[in-house]
PDB file of C-alpha atoms in Angstrom:
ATOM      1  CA  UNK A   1     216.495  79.070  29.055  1.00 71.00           C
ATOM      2  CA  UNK A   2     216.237  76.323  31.025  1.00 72.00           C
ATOM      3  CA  UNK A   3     216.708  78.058  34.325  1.00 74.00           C
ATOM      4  CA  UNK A   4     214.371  80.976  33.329  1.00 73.00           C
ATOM      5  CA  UNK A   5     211.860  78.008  33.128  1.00 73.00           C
ATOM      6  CA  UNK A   6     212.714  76.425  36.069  1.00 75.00           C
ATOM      7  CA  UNK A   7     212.186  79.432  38.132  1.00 76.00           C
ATOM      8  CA  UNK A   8     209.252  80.354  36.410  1.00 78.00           C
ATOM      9  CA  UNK A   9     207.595  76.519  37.345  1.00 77.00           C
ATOM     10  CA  UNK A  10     208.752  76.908  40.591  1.00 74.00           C
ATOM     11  CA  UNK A  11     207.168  80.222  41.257  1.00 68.00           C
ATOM     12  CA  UNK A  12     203.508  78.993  39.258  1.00 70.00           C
ATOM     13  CA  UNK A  13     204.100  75.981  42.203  1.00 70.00           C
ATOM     14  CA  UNK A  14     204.361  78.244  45.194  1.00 69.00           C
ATOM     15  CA  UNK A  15     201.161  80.454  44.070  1.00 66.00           C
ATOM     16  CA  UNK A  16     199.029  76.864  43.343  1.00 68.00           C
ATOM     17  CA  UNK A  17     200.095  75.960  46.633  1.00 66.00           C
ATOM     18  CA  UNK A  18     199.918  79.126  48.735  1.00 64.00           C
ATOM     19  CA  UNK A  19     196.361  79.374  47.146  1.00 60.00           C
ATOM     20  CA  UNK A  20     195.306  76.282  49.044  1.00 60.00           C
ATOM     21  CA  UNK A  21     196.576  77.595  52.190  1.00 61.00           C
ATOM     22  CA  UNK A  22     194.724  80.772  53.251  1.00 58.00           C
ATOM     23  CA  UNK A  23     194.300  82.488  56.657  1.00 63.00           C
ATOM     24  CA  UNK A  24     191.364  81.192  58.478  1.00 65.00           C
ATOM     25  CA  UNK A  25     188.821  83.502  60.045  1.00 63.00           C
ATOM     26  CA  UNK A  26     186.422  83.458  62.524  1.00 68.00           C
ATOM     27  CA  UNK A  27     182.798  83.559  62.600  1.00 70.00           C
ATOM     28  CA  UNK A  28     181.644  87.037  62.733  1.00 67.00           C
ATOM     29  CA  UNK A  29     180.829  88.229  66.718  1.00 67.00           C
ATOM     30  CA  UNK A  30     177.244  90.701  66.161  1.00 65.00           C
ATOM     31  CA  UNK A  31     177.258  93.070  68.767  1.00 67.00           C
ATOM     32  CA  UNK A  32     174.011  95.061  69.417  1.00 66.00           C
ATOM     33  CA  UNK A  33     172.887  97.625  71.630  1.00 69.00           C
ATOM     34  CA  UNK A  34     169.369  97.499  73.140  1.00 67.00           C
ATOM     35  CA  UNK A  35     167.022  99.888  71.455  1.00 64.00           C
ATOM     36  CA  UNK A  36     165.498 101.908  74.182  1.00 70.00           C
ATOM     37  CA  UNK A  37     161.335 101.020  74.174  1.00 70.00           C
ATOM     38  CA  UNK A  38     159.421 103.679  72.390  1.00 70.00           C
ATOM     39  CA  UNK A  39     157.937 106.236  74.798  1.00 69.00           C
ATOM     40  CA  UNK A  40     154.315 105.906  74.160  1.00 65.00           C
ATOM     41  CA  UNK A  41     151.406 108.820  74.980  1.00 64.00           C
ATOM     42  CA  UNK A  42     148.533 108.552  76.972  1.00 58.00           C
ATOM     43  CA  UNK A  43     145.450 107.069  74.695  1.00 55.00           C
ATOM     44  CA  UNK A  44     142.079 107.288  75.686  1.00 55.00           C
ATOM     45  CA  UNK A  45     141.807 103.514  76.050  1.00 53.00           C
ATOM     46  CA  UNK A  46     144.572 103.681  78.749  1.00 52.00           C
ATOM     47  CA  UNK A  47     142.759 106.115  80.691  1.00 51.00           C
ATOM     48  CA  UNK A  48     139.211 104.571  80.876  1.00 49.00           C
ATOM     49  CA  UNK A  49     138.455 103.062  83.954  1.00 51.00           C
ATOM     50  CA  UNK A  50     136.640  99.683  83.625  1.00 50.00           C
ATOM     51  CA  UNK A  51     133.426  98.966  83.144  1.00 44.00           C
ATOM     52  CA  UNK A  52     132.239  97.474  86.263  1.00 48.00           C
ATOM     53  CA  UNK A  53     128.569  95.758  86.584  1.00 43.00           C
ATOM     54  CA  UNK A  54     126.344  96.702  89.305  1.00 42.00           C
ATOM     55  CA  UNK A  55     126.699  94.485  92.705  1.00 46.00           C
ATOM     56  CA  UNK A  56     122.971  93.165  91.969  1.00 42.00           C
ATOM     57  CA  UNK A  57     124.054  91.642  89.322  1.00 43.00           C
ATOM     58  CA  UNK A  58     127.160  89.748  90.016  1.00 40.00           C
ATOM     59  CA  UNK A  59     126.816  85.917  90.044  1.00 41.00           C
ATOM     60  CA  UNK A  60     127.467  84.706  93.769  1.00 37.00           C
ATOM     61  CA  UNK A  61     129.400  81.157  93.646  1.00 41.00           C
ATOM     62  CA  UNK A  62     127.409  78.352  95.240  1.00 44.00           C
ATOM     63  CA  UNK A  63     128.631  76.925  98.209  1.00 38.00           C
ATOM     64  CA  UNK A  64     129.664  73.560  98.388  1.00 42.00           C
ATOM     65  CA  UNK A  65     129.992  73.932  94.812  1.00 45.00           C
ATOM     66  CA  UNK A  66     133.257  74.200  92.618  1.00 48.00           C
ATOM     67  CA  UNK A  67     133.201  76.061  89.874  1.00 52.00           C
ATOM     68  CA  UNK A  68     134.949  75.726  86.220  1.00 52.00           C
ATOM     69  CA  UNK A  69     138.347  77.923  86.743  1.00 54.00           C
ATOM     70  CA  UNK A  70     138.720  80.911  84.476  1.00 58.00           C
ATOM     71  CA  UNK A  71     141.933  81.352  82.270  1.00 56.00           C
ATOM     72  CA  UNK A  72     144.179  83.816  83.739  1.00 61.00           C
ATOM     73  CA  UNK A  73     145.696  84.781  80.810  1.00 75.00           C
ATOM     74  CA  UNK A  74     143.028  87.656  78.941  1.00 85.00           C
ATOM     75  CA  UNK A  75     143.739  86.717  75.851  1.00 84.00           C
ATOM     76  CA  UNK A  76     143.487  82.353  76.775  1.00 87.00           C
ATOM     77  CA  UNK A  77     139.967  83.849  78.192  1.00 89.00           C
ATOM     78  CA  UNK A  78     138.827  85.526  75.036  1.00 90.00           C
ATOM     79  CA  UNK A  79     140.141  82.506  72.911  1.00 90.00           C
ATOM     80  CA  UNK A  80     138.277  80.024  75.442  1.00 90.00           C
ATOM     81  CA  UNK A  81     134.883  82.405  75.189  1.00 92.00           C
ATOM     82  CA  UNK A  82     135.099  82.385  71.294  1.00 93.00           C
ATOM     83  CA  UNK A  83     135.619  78.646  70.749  1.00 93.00           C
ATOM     84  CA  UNK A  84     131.946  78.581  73.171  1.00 93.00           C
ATOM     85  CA  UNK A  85     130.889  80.821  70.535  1.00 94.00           C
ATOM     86  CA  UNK A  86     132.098  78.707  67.555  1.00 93.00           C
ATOM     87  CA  UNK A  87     130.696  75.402  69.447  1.00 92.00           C
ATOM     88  CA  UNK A  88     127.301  76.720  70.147  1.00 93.00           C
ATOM     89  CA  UNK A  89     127.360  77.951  66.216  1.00 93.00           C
ATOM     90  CA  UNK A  90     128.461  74.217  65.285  1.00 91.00           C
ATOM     91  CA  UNK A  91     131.648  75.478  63.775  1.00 93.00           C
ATOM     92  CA  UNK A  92     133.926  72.137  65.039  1.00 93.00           C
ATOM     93  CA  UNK A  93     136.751  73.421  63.181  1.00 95.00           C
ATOM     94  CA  UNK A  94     137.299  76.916  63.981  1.00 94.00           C
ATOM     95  CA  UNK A  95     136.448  76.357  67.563  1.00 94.00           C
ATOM     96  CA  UNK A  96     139.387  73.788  67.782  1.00 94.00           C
ATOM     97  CA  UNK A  97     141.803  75.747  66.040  1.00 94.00           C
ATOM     98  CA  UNK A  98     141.191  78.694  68.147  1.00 93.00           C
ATOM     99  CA  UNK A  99     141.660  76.344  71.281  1.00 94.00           C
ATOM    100  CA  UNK A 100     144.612  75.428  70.054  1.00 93.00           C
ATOM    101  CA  UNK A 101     146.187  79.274  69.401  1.00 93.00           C
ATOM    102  CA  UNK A 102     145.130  79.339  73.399  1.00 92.00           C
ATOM    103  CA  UNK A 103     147.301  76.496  74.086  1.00 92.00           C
ATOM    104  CA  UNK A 104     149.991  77.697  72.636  1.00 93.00           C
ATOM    105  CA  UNK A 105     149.822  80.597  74.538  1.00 91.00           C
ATOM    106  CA  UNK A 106     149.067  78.857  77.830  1.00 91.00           C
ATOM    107  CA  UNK A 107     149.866  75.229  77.742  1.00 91.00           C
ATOM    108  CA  UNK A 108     149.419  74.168  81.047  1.00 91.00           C
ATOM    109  CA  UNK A 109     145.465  75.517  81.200  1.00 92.00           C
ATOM    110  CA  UNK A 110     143.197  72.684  82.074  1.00 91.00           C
ATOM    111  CA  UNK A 111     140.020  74.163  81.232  1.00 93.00           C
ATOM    112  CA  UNK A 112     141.563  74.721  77.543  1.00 93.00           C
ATOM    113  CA  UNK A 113     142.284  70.858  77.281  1.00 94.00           C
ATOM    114  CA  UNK A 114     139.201  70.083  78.705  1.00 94.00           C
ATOM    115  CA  UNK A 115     137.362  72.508  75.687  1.00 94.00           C
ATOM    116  CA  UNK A 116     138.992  70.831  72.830  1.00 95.00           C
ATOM    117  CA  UNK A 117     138.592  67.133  74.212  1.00 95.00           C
ATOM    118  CA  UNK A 118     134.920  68.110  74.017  1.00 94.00           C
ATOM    119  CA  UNK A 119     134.701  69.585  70.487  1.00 94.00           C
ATOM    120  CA  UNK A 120     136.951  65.872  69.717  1.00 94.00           C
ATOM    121  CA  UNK A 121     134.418  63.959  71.078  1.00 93.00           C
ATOM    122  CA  UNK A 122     131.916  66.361  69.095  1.00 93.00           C
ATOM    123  CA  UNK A 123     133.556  65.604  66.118  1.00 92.00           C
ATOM    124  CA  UNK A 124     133.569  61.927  66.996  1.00 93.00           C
ATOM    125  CA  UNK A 125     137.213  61.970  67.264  1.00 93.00           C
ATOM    126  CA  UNK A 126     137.281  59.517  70.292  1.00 94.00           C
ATOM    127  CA  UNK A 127     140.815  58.581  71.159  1.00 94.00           C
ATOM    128  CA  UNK A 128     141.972  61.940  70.695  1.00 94.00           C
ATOM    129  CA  UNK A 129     139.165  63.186  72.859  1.00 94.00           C
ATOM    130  CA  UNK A 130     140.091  60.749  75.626  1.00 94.00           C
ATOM    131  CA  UNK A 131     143.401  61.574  75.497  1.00 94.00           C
ATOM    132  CA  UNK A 132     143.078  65.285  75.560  1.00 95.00           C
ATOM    133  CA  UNK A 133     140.598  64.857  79.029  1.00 94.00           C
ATOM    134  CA  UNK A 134     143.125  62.686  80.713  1.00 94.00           C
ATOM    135  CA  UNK A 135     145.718  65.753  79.645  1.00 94.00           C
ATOM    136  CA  UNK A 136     143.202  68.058  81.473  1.00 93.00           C
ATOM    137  CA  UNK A 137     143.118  66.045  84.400  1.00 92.00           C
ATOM    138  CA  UNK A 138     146.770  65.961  84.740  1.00 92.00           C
ATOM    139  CA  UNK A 139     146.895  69.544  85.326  1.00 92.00           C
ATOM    140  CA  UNK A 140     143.374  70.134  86.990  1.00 88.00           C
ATOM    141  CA  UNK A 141     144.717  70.490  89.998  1.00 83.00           C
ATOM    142  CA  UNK A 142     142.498  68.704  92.232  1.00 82.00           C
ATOM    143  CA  UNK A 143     139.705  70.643  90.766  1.00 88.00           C
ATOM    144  CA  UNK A 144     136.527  68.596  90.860  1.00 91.00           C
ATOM    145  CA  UNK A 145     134.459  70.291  88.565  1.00 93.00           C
ATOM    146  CA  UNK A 146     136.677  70.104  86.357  1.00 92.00           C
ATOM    147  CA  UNK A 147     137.798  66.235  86.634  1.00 92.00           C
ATOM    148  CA  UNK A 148     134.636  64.916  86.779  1.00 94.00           C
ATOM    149  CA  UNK A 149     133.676  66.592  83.968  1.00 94.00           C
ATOM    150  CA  UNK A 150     136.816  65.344  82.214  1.00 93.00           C
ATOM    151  CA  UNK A 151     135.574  61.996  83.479  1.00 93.00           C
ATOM    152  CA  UNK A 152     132.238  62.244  81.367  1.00 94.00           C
ATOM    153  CA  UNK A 153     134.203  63.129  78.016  1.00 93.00           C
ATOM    154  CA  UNK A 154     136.526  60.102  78.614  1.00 93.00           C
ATOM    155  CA  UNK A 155     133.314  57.764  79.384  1.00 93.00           C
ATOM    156  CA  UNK A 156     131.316  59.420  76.459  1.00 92.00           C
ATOM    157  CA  UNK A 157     134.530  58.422  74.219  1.00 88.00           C
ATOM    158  CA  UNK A 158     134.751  54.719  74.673  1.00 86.00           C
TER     159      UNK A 158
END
């Protein structure tokens, strides 16, 4: 009796222990393969040709005179022409969140920082305002327009 419990210890032992001690695996490798880009058909917005104004009425850039630089981005453009929308409407708010969506998209645009340093100053947000029109300066680019237009937001802040 005393063996058949002996054995029978032993081998409730060895399972305790051997269930401590189990293989170790590896995180799991995730292998794809691309998914080949839809093919897409021809839409009739693809195939319009752009609307193009008549050469009478195209705005001719003053010499001597540098102008504001457009985004180059179309969508930073539309987000910069609806936050003039939103400021001219005296909607603060919306303008600078949309501003904001733009710089996330393009981070390095100037004319973007300059835009919301102005709705700051607007909503008499001053430091902020300054310190969004120093931003803009940084990456101006030696644009003058731009700068000293920067430099009017930072003096209108203090």
């Amino acid at each position: 009796m005393k063996h058949y419990l002996l054995v029978s210890m032993a081998c409730f032992f060895l399972l305790a222990a051997s269930g401590c001690v189990a293989p170790r695996y590896s995180k799991p490798v995730y292998r794809s393969t691309p998914v080949p880009a839809p093919v897409r058909k021809h839409t009739r917005r693809q195939t319009r040709k752009p609307f193009e104004q008549p050469a009478t009425n195209r705005s001719v850039p003053q010499v001597g005179r540098q102008q504001l630089p457009r985004p180059a981005n179309k969508a930073v453009a539309n987000f910069s022409s609806q936050a003039d929308r939103q400021m001219n409407q005296g909607k603060l708010k919306a303008a600078a969140q949309t501003l904001e969506r733009g710089l996330r998209i393009a981070p390095k645009d100037a004319l973007l920082w300059s835009k919301l340093a102005r709705v700051r100053l607007l909503q008499r947000r001053y430091a902020q305002a300054r310190s969004l029109a120093t931003k803009s300066n940084s990456l101006a680019r030696g644009n003058r327009a731009l700068v000293r237009q920067n430099q009017q937001t930072i003096e209108q802040a203090r």
